[in-house]
mmCIF file of C-alpha atoms in Angstrom:
data_model
loop_
_atom_site.group_PDB
_atom_site.id
_atom_site.type_symbol
_atom_site.label_atom_id
_atom_site.label_comp_id
_atom_site.label_asym_id
_atom_site.label_seq_id
_atom_site.Cartn_x
_atom_site.Cartn_y
_atom_site.Cartn_z
ATOM 1 C CA MET U 1 2.512 103.222 100.903
ATOM 2 C CA HIS U 2 2.552 100.456 103.475
ATOM 3 C CA PRO U 3 0.304 97.528 102.438
ATOM 4 C CA VAL U 4 -1.656 97.753 105.704
ATOM 5 C CA PHE U 5 -2.258 101.452 105.057
ATOM 6 C CA VAL U 6 -3.731 100.614 101.641
ATOM 7 C CA LEU U 7 -5.940 98.001 103.318
ATOM 8 C CA LEU U 8 -7.202 100.604 105.797
ATOM 9 C CA MET U 9 -8.087 102.900 102.886
ATOM 10 C CA MET U 10 -10.096 100.111 101.274
ATOM 11 C CA LEU U 11 -11.871 99.295 104.534
ATOM 12 C CA SER U 12 -12.744 102.979 105.011
ATOM 13 C CA VAL U 13 -14.809 102.866 101.822
ATOM 14 C CA ALA U 14 -16.842 99.952 103.193
ATOM 15 C CA THR U 15 -17.353 101.620 106.592
ATOM 16 C CA GLY U 16 -18.220 105.068 105.255
ATOM 17 C CA GLN U 17 -15.116 106.717 106.737
ATOM 18 C CA PHE U 18 -13.269 107.365 103.489
ATOM 19 C CA VAL U 19 -13.535 111.188 103.584
ATOM 20 C CA GLU U 20 -12.205 111.312 107.147
ATOM 21 C CA LEU U 21 -9.337 108.936 106.394
ATOM 22 C CA ILE U 22 -8.312 110.632 103.157
ATOM 23 C CA THR U 23 -8.307 113.942 105.051
ATOM 24 C CA LEU U 24 -5.962 112.459 107.635
ATOM 25 C CA PHE U 25 -3.818 111.086 104.802
ATOM 26 C CA VAL U 26 -3.481 114.549 103.233
ATOM 27 C CA ILE U 27 -2.712 116.177 106.609
ATOM 28 C CA VAL U 28 -0.051 113.593 107.489
ATOM 29 C CA PHE U 29 1.425 113.784 103.985
ATOM 30 C CA ILE U 30 1.755 117.579 104.178
ATOM 31 C CA HIS U 31 3.246 117.168 107.671
ATOM 32 C CA GLU U 32 5.913 114.840 106.250
ATOM 33 C CA LEU U 33 6.476 117.144 103.271
ATOM 34 C CA GLY U 34 7.456 119.764 105.849
ATOM 35 C CA HIS U 35 10.175 117.478 107.192
ATOM 36 C CA ALA U 36 11.337 116.586 103.679
ATOM 37 C CA THR U 37 11.450 120.202 102.509
ATOM 38 C CA ALA U 38 13.406 121.345 105.566
ATOM 39 C CA ALA U 39 15.895 118.500 105.092
ATOM 40 C CA ALA U 40 16.338 119.332 101.400
ATOM 41 C CA LEU U 41 16.876 123.040 102.156
ATOM 42 C CA LEU U 42 19.573 122.060 104.675
ATOM 43 C CA GLY U 43 21.378 120.001 102.037
ATOM 44 C CA ILE U 44 20.293 116.582 103.308
ATOM 45 C CA GLN U 45 19.089 113.991 100.821
ATOM 46 C CA VAL U 46 15.460 112.883 101.155
ATOM 47 C CA LYS U 47 15.054 109.247 100.161
ATOM 48 C CA SER U 48 11.281 108.811 100.432
ATOM 49 C CA ILE U 49 8.075 109.622 102.267
ATOM 50 C CA GLN U 50 6.442 106.496 103.635
ATOM 51 C CA MET U 51 2.776 106.329 104.632
ATOM 52 C CA LEU U 52 2.362 103.830 107.476
ATOM 53 C CA PRO U 53 -0.767 102.488 109.228
ATOM 54 C CA PHE U 54 -0.162 104.848 112.175
ATOM 55 C CA GLY U 55 1.125 107.908 110.331
ATOM 56 C CA GLY U 56 3.984 108.780 108.042
ATOM 57 C CA VAL U 57 7.742 109.202 108.020
ATOM 58 C CA ALA U 58 10.123 111.186 105.849
ATOM 59 C CA VAL U 59 13.188 109.006 105.296
ATOM 60 C CA ILE U 60 16.267 111.209 105.069
ATOM 61 C CA GLU U 61 19.920 110.343 104.545
ATOM 62 C CA ASP U 62 21.403 109.794 108.003
ATOM 63 C CA ARG U 63 25.178 109.472 107.787
ATOM 64 C CA GLY U 64 25.648 109.976 111.520
ATOM 65 C CA ASP U 65 26.860 113.566 111.049
ATOM 66 C CA LEU U 66 23.529 115.379 111.322
ATOM 67 C CA THR U 67 23.953 118.280 113.746
ATOM 68 C CA ALA U 68 21.548 118.841 116.635
ATOM 69 C CA GLY U 69 20.451 122.189 115.211
ATOM 70 C CA LYS U 70 19.574 120.715 111.828
ATOM 71 C CA GLU U 71 17.737 117.806 113.447
ATOM 72 C CA ILE U 72 15.651 120.186 115.562
ATOM 73 C CA LEU U 73 14.758 122.341 112.548
ATOM 74 C CA ILE U 74 13.757 119.308 110.493
ATOM 75 C CA SER U 75 11.662 117.926 113.366
ATOM 76 C CA LEU U 76 9.857 121.248 113.936
ATOM 77 C CA ALA U 77 9.076 121.651 110.229
ATOM 78 C CA GLY U 78 6.404 118.915 110.378
ATOM 79 C CA PRO U 79 4.224 120.344 113.189
ATOM 80 C CA LEU U 80 4.722 123.792 111.625
ATOM 81 C CA GLN U 81 2.735 122.606 108.592
ATOM 82 C CA ASN U 82 -0.160 121.661 110.890
ATOM 83 C CA VAL U 83 -0.050 125.141 112.451
ATOM 84 C CA LEU U 84 -0.088 126.724 108.994
ATOM 85 C CA MET U 85 -3.040 124.557 107.924
ATOM 86 C CA ILE U 86 -4.958 125.522 111.069
ATOM 87 C CA GLY U 87 -4.198 129.186 110.380
ATOM 88 C CA ALA U 88 -5.340 128.870 106.768
ATOM 89 C CA ALA U 89 -8.578 127.147 107.831
ATOM 90 C CA ALA U 90 -9.269 129.824 110.460
ATOM 91 C CA ALA U 91 -8.627 132.568 107.878
ATOM 92 C CA MET U 92 -11.033 130.942 105.411
ATOM 93 C CA GLN U 93 -13.649 130.678 108.154
ATOM 94 C CA SER U 94 -13.285 134.362 109.061
ATOM 95 C CA LEU U 95 -13.719 135.295 105.389
ATOM 96 C CA GLY U 96 -16.831 133.131 105.139
ATOM 97 C CA TRP U 97 -15.260 130.770 102.623
ATOM 98 C CA TRP U 98 -15.483 127.642 104.770
ATOM 99 C CA ASP U 99 -17.670 126.551 107.646
ATOM 100 C CA GLY U 100 -19.416 123.531 109.105
ATOM 101 C CA GLU U 101 -18.537 120.244 110.798
ATOM 102 C CA PHE U 102 -15.830 119.307 108.331
ATOM 103 C CA LEU U 103 -13.920 122.516 109.122
ATOM 104 C CA THR U 104 -14.054 121.632 112.825
ATOM 105 C CA TYR U 105 -12.830 118.122 112.042
ATOM 106 C CA PHE U 106 -9.996 119.501 109.891
ATOM 107 C CA ILE U 107 -8.785 121.850 112.637
ATOM 108 C CA GLN U 108 -9.104 119.187 115.342
ATOM 109 C CA ALA U 109 -7.226 116.620 113.260
ATOM 110 C CA ASN U 110 -4.354 119.039 112.641
ATOM 111 C CA THR U 111 -4.222 119.973 116.316
ATOM 112 C CA ILE U 112 -4.142 116.355 117.489
ATOM 113 C CA ILE U 113 -1.503 115.332 114.948
ATOM 114 C CA ALA U 114 0.727 118.299 115.815
ATOM 115 C CA LEU U 115 0.435 117.856 119.594
ATOM 116 C CA PHE U 116 0.851 114.084 119.425
ATOM 117 C CA ASN U 117 3.990 114.392 117.318
ATOM 118 C CA LEU U 118 5.474 116.837 119.824
ATOM 119 C CA LEU U 119 5.320 114.273 122.642
ATOM 120 C CA PRO U 120 8.902 113.645 123.872
ATOM 121 C CA ILE U 121 8.810 109.991 122.758
ATOM 122 C CA LEU U 122 11.026 108.557 120.040
ATOM 123 C CA PRO U 123 10.588 108.248 117.086
ATOM 124 C CA LEU U 124 8.090 111.143 117.249
ATOM 125 C CA ASP U 125 9.217 114.685 116.412
ATOM 126 C CA GLY U 126 9.186 115.695 120.073
ATOM 127 C CA GLY U 127 11.398 112.732 120.927
ATOM 128 C CA LYS U 128 13.906 113.688 118.232
ATOM 129 C CA ILE U 129 13.967 117.286 119.459
ATOM 130 C CA ALA U 130 14.505 116.144 123.058
ATOM 131 C CA GLN U 131 17.284 113.766 121.992
ATOM 132 C CA ALA U 132 19.024 116.497 119.999
ATOM 133 C CA LEU U 133 18.884 118.902 122.967
ATOM 134 C CA VAL U 134 20.194 116.295 125.417
ATOM 135 C CA SER U 135 23.073 115.478 123.032
ATOM 136 C CA LEU U 136 24.347 119.052 123.438
ATOM 137 C CA PHE U 137 25.109 118.407 127.108
ATOM 138 C CA LEU U 138 25.737 114.662 127.487
ATOM 139 C CA PRO U 139 28.009 112.240 125.626
ATOM 140 C CA TYR U 140 26.319 110.864 122.534
ATOM 141 C CA HIS U 141 26.242 107.239 123.690
ATOM 142 C CA LYS U 142 24.664 108.176 127.022
ATOM 143 C CA THR U 143 22.179 110.381 125.162
ATOM 144 C CA LEU U 144 21.031 107.417 123.073
ATOM 145 C CA ILE U 145 20.682 105.158 126.124
ATOM 146 C CA ILE U 146 18.749 107.679 128.227
ATOM 147 C CA THR U 147 16.370 108.979 125.550
ATOM 148 C CA TYR U 148 15.422 105.520 124.249
ATOM 149 C CA ARG U 149 14.864 104.202 127.771
ATOM 150 C CA ILE U 150 12.616 107.157 128.563
ATOM 151 C CA SER U 151 10.725 106.594 125.301
ATOM 152 C CA ILE U 152 10.148 102.918 126.116
ATOM 153 C CA VAL U 153 8.838 103.787 129.601
ATOM 154 C CA ALA U 154 6.613 106.543 128.168
ATOM 155 C CA SER U 155 5.210 104.110 125.578
ATOM 156 C CA MET U 156 4.401 101.612 128.331
ATOM 157 C CA PHE U 157 2.711 104.425 130.278
ATOM 158 C CA MET U 158 0.600 105.222 127.187
ATOM 159 C CA ILE U 159 -0.458 101.575 126.964
ATOM 160 C CA GLY U 160 -1.344 101.674 130.660
ATOM 161 C CA ILE U 161 -3.557 104.734 130.098
ATOM 162 C CA ALA U 162 -5.356 102.925 127.268
ATOM 163 C CA LEU U 163 -5.987 99.843 129.433
ATOM 164 C CA PHE U 164 -6.817 101.756 132.630
ATOM 165 C CA PRO U 165 -10.625 101.702 132.077
ATOM 166 C CA LEU U 166 -10.525 97.904 132.403
ATOM 167 C CA PHE U 167 -9.345 98.278 135.991
ATOM 168 C CA ILE U 168 -12.103 100.694 137.012
ATOM 169 C CA ASP U 169 -14.916 98.514 135.638
ATOM 170 C CA GLN U 170 -15.726 100.784 132.706
ATOM 171 C CA GLY U 171 -14.669 98.118 130.230
ATOM 172 C CA LYS U 172 -13.918 100.562 127.396
ATOM 173 C CA ILE U 173 -10.373 100.404 126.067
ATOM 174 C CA GLU U 174 -8.953 103.488 124.353
ATOM 175 C CA LEU U 175 -8.071 101.557 121.206
ATOM 176 C CA ASN U 176 -6.326 104.419 119.362
ATOM 177 C CA ILE U 177 -4.045 105.146 122.321
ATOM 178 C CA LEU U 178 -3.390 101.427 122.774
ATOM 179 C CA LEU U 179 -2.376 100.920 119.136
ATOM 180 C CA MET U 180 -0.141 103.981 119.121
ATOM 181 C CA GLY U 181 1.415 102.957 122.433
ATOM 182 C CA CYS U 182 2.170 99.476 121.095
ATOM 183 C CA PHE U 183 3.636 100.913 117.891
ATOM 184 C CA LEU U 184 5.880 103.339 119.801
ATOM 185 C CA LEU U 185 6.923 100.616 122.256
ATOM 186 C CA TYR U 186 7.903 98.300 119.401
ATOM 187 C CA SER U 187 9.816 101.084 117.620
ATOM 188 C CA GLY U 188 11.569 102.061 120.850
ATOM 189 C CA ILE U 189 12.684 98.509 121.604
ATOM 190 C CA VAL U 190 13.979 97.986 118.049
ATOM 191 C CA ASP U 191 15.874 101.299 118.100
ATOM 192 C CA TYR U 192 17.279 100.579 121.559
ATOM 193 C CA ARG U 193 18.686 97.278 120.329
ATOM 194 C CA ASN U 194 20.229 99.125 117.361
ATOM 195 C CA ILE U 195 22.120 101.651 119.516
ATOM 196 C CA PRO U 196 25.496 99.889 118.944
ATOM 197 C CA TYR U 197 25.080 100.233 115.164
ATOM 198 C CA ARG U 198 24.021 103.866 115.414
ATOM 199 C CA PHE U 199 26.995 104.607 117.665
ATOM 200 C CA VAL U 200 29.410 102.984 115.209
ATOM 201 C CA ARG U 201 27.941 105.123 112.423
ATOM 202 C CA PHE U 202 28.482 108.151 114.662
ATOM 203 C CA LEU U 203 32.171 107.217 115.105
ATOM 204 C CA VAL U 204 32.742 106.493 111.416
ATOM 205 C CA ASN U 205 31.634 110.014 110.457
ATOM 206 C CA ARG U 206 33.754 111.873 113.039
ATOM 207 C CA ASP U 207 36.297 112.854 110.357
ATOM 208 C CA LYS U 208 33.823 115.358 108.936
ATOM 209 C CA LEU U 209 33.476 116.961 112.370
ATOM 210 C CA PHE U 210 37.273 117.232 112.608
ATOM 211 C CA THR U 211 37.435 119.010 109.245
ATOM 212 C CA TYR U 212 34.747 121.445 110.343
ATOM 213 C CA HIS U 213 36.437 122.305 113.655
ATOM 214 C CA VAL U 214 39.847 122.750 111.986
ATOM 215 C CA SER U 215 38.375 125.182 109.435
ATOM 216 C CA ALA U 216 36.473 127.027 112.189
ATOM 217 C CA GLY U 217 39.452 127.169 114.534
ATOM 218 C CA SER U 218 37.470 125.618 117.397
ATOM 219 C CA LEU U 219 39.076 124.523 120.641
ATOM 220 C CA ALA U 220 39.159 120.788 121.287
ATOM 221 C CA GLN U 221 37.420 119.491 124.402
ATOM 222 C CA PRO U 222 39.821 117.438 126.553
ATOM 223 C CA ILE U 223 39.142 113.939 127.894
ATOM 224 C CA ILE U 224 41.357 112.626 130.707
ATOM 225 C CA SER U 225 42.075 108.897 130.671
ATOM 226 C CA MET U 226 44.234 106.377 132.495
ATOM 227 C CA PRO U 227 46.452 104.162 130.269
ATOM 228 C CA ALA U 228 44.506 101.001 131.095
ATOM 229 C CA LYS U 229 41.077 102.462 130.334
ATOM 230 C CA PRO U 230 39.280 100.473 127.586
ATOM 231 C CA LEU U 231 38.956 102.209 124.230
ATOM 232 C CA ASP U 232 35.176 101.798 124.058
ATOM 233 C CA ALA U 233 34.835 103.496 127.466
ATOM 234 C CA ILE U 234 36.754 106.496 126.124
ATOM 235 C CA LEU U 235 34.694 106.621 122.925
ATOM 236 C CA ARG U 236 31.474 106.675 124.938
ATOM 237 C CA LEU U 237 32.580 110.018 126.387
ATOM 238 C CA PHE U 238 32.567 111.680 122.946
ATOM 239 C CA LYS U 239 29.990 114.419 122.476
ATOM 240 C CA ARG U 240 28.026 114.920 119.316
ATOM 241 C CA GLU U 241 29.333 118.335 118.246
ATOM 242 C CA LYS U 242 32.636 118.520 120.107
ATOM 243 C CA TYR U 243 36.074 117.543 118.876
ATOM 244 C CA HIS U 244 38.157 115.782 121.545
ATOM 245 C CA MET U 245 41.809 115.447 122.487
ATOM 246 C CA VAL U 246 42.502 112.530 124.847
ATOM 247 C CA TYR U 247 45.078 113.191 127.574
ATOM 248 C CA VAL U 248 46.586 110.004 128.976
ATOM 249 C CA MET U 249 47.540 110.363 132.648
ATOM 250 C CA ASN U 250 49.589 107.966 134.781
ATOM 251 C CA ALA U 251 49.019 107.060 138.436
ATOM 252 C CA GLN U 252 51.166 110.004 139.557
ATOM 253 C CA GLY U 253 48.925 112.482 137.733
ATOM 254 C CA LYS U 254 51.422 113.230 134.969
ATOM 255 C CA ILE U 255 50.326 113.554 131.348
ATOM 256 C CA ILE U 256 52.263 110.917 129.401
ATOM 257 C CA GLY U 257 50.553 111.312 126.051
ATOM 258 C CA VAL U 258 48.060 113.372 124.067
ATOM 259 C CA LEU U 259 46.061 111.669 121.328
ATOM 260 C CA PRO U 260 43.583 113.132 118.818
ATOM 261 C CA GLU U 261 40.269 111.343 118.780
ATOM 262 C CA GLN U 262 40.969 109.875 115.328
ATOM 263 C CA ARG U 263 43.796 107.795 116.802
ATOM 264 C CA ILE U 264 41.436 106.367 119.420
ATOM 265 C CA ILE U 265 38.766 105.596 116.820
ATOM 266 C CA GLU U 266 41.259 103.961 114.442
ATOM 267 C CA SER U 267 42.717 101.835 117.252
ATOM 268 C CA TYR U 268 39.225 100.797 118.301
ATOM 269 C CA PHE U 269 38.247 99.577 114.825
ATOM 270 C CA GLU U 270 41.585 97.851 114.350
ATOM 271 C CA LYS U 271 41.059 96.036 117.640
ATOM 272 C CA LYS U 272 37.512 95.043 116.622
ATOM 273 C CA GLY U 273 38.669 93.942 113.189
#
């Protein structure tokens, strides 16, 4: 548990909001258990579940070789738990086992958490799903750049919505939206600055993709390059789930060499030391 989260729990006792906050804690925890369970079933190591001031996160082993399909399934598993909890609550209500204001609060809390997490903003579940889908069509490096930039702009838009009442003389700031917008903006900026490290991790784990495609008999996707093209520019054309052969072409349009992607990656790291 994050220290600030523990502090919020203590403050909730003093303000009479403990039941509501502990309910949110349980809902978020079950949501994250969904992610963790899906990851474990897919053979991915789950390191921890962290409870933060603005929600939770299931920390899974990310070796840079997580496929888009697996990432989408893991991301959907969290909101699915909220849907199941809503269904269970509705079933209990229909059977007469549960009713009242707390039931309404429970259903509303699950609905808000599920819908909020499906927003296409990183690092939310919806953002991860969108990033995984985009990576199927665009090179991985461009996918990272585009999706994190969109997430940063969307976070700024959320902050603008929270502050908008100040500009129409209502004077009431949407504090929850403001805090979440600031948290997502901070996370987006940090992750955007870490793109080079994430891309290197992606390159380091390409050997596993090669082994998979060899065993599956997949066709390599060609990349055409001029001899003087920088190595990093070629690497940024690599797609997440495609194996590449690089065809080197001279000024006359003749192929003068064919290189597997491992040769390009090895040369790149040797050059970088």
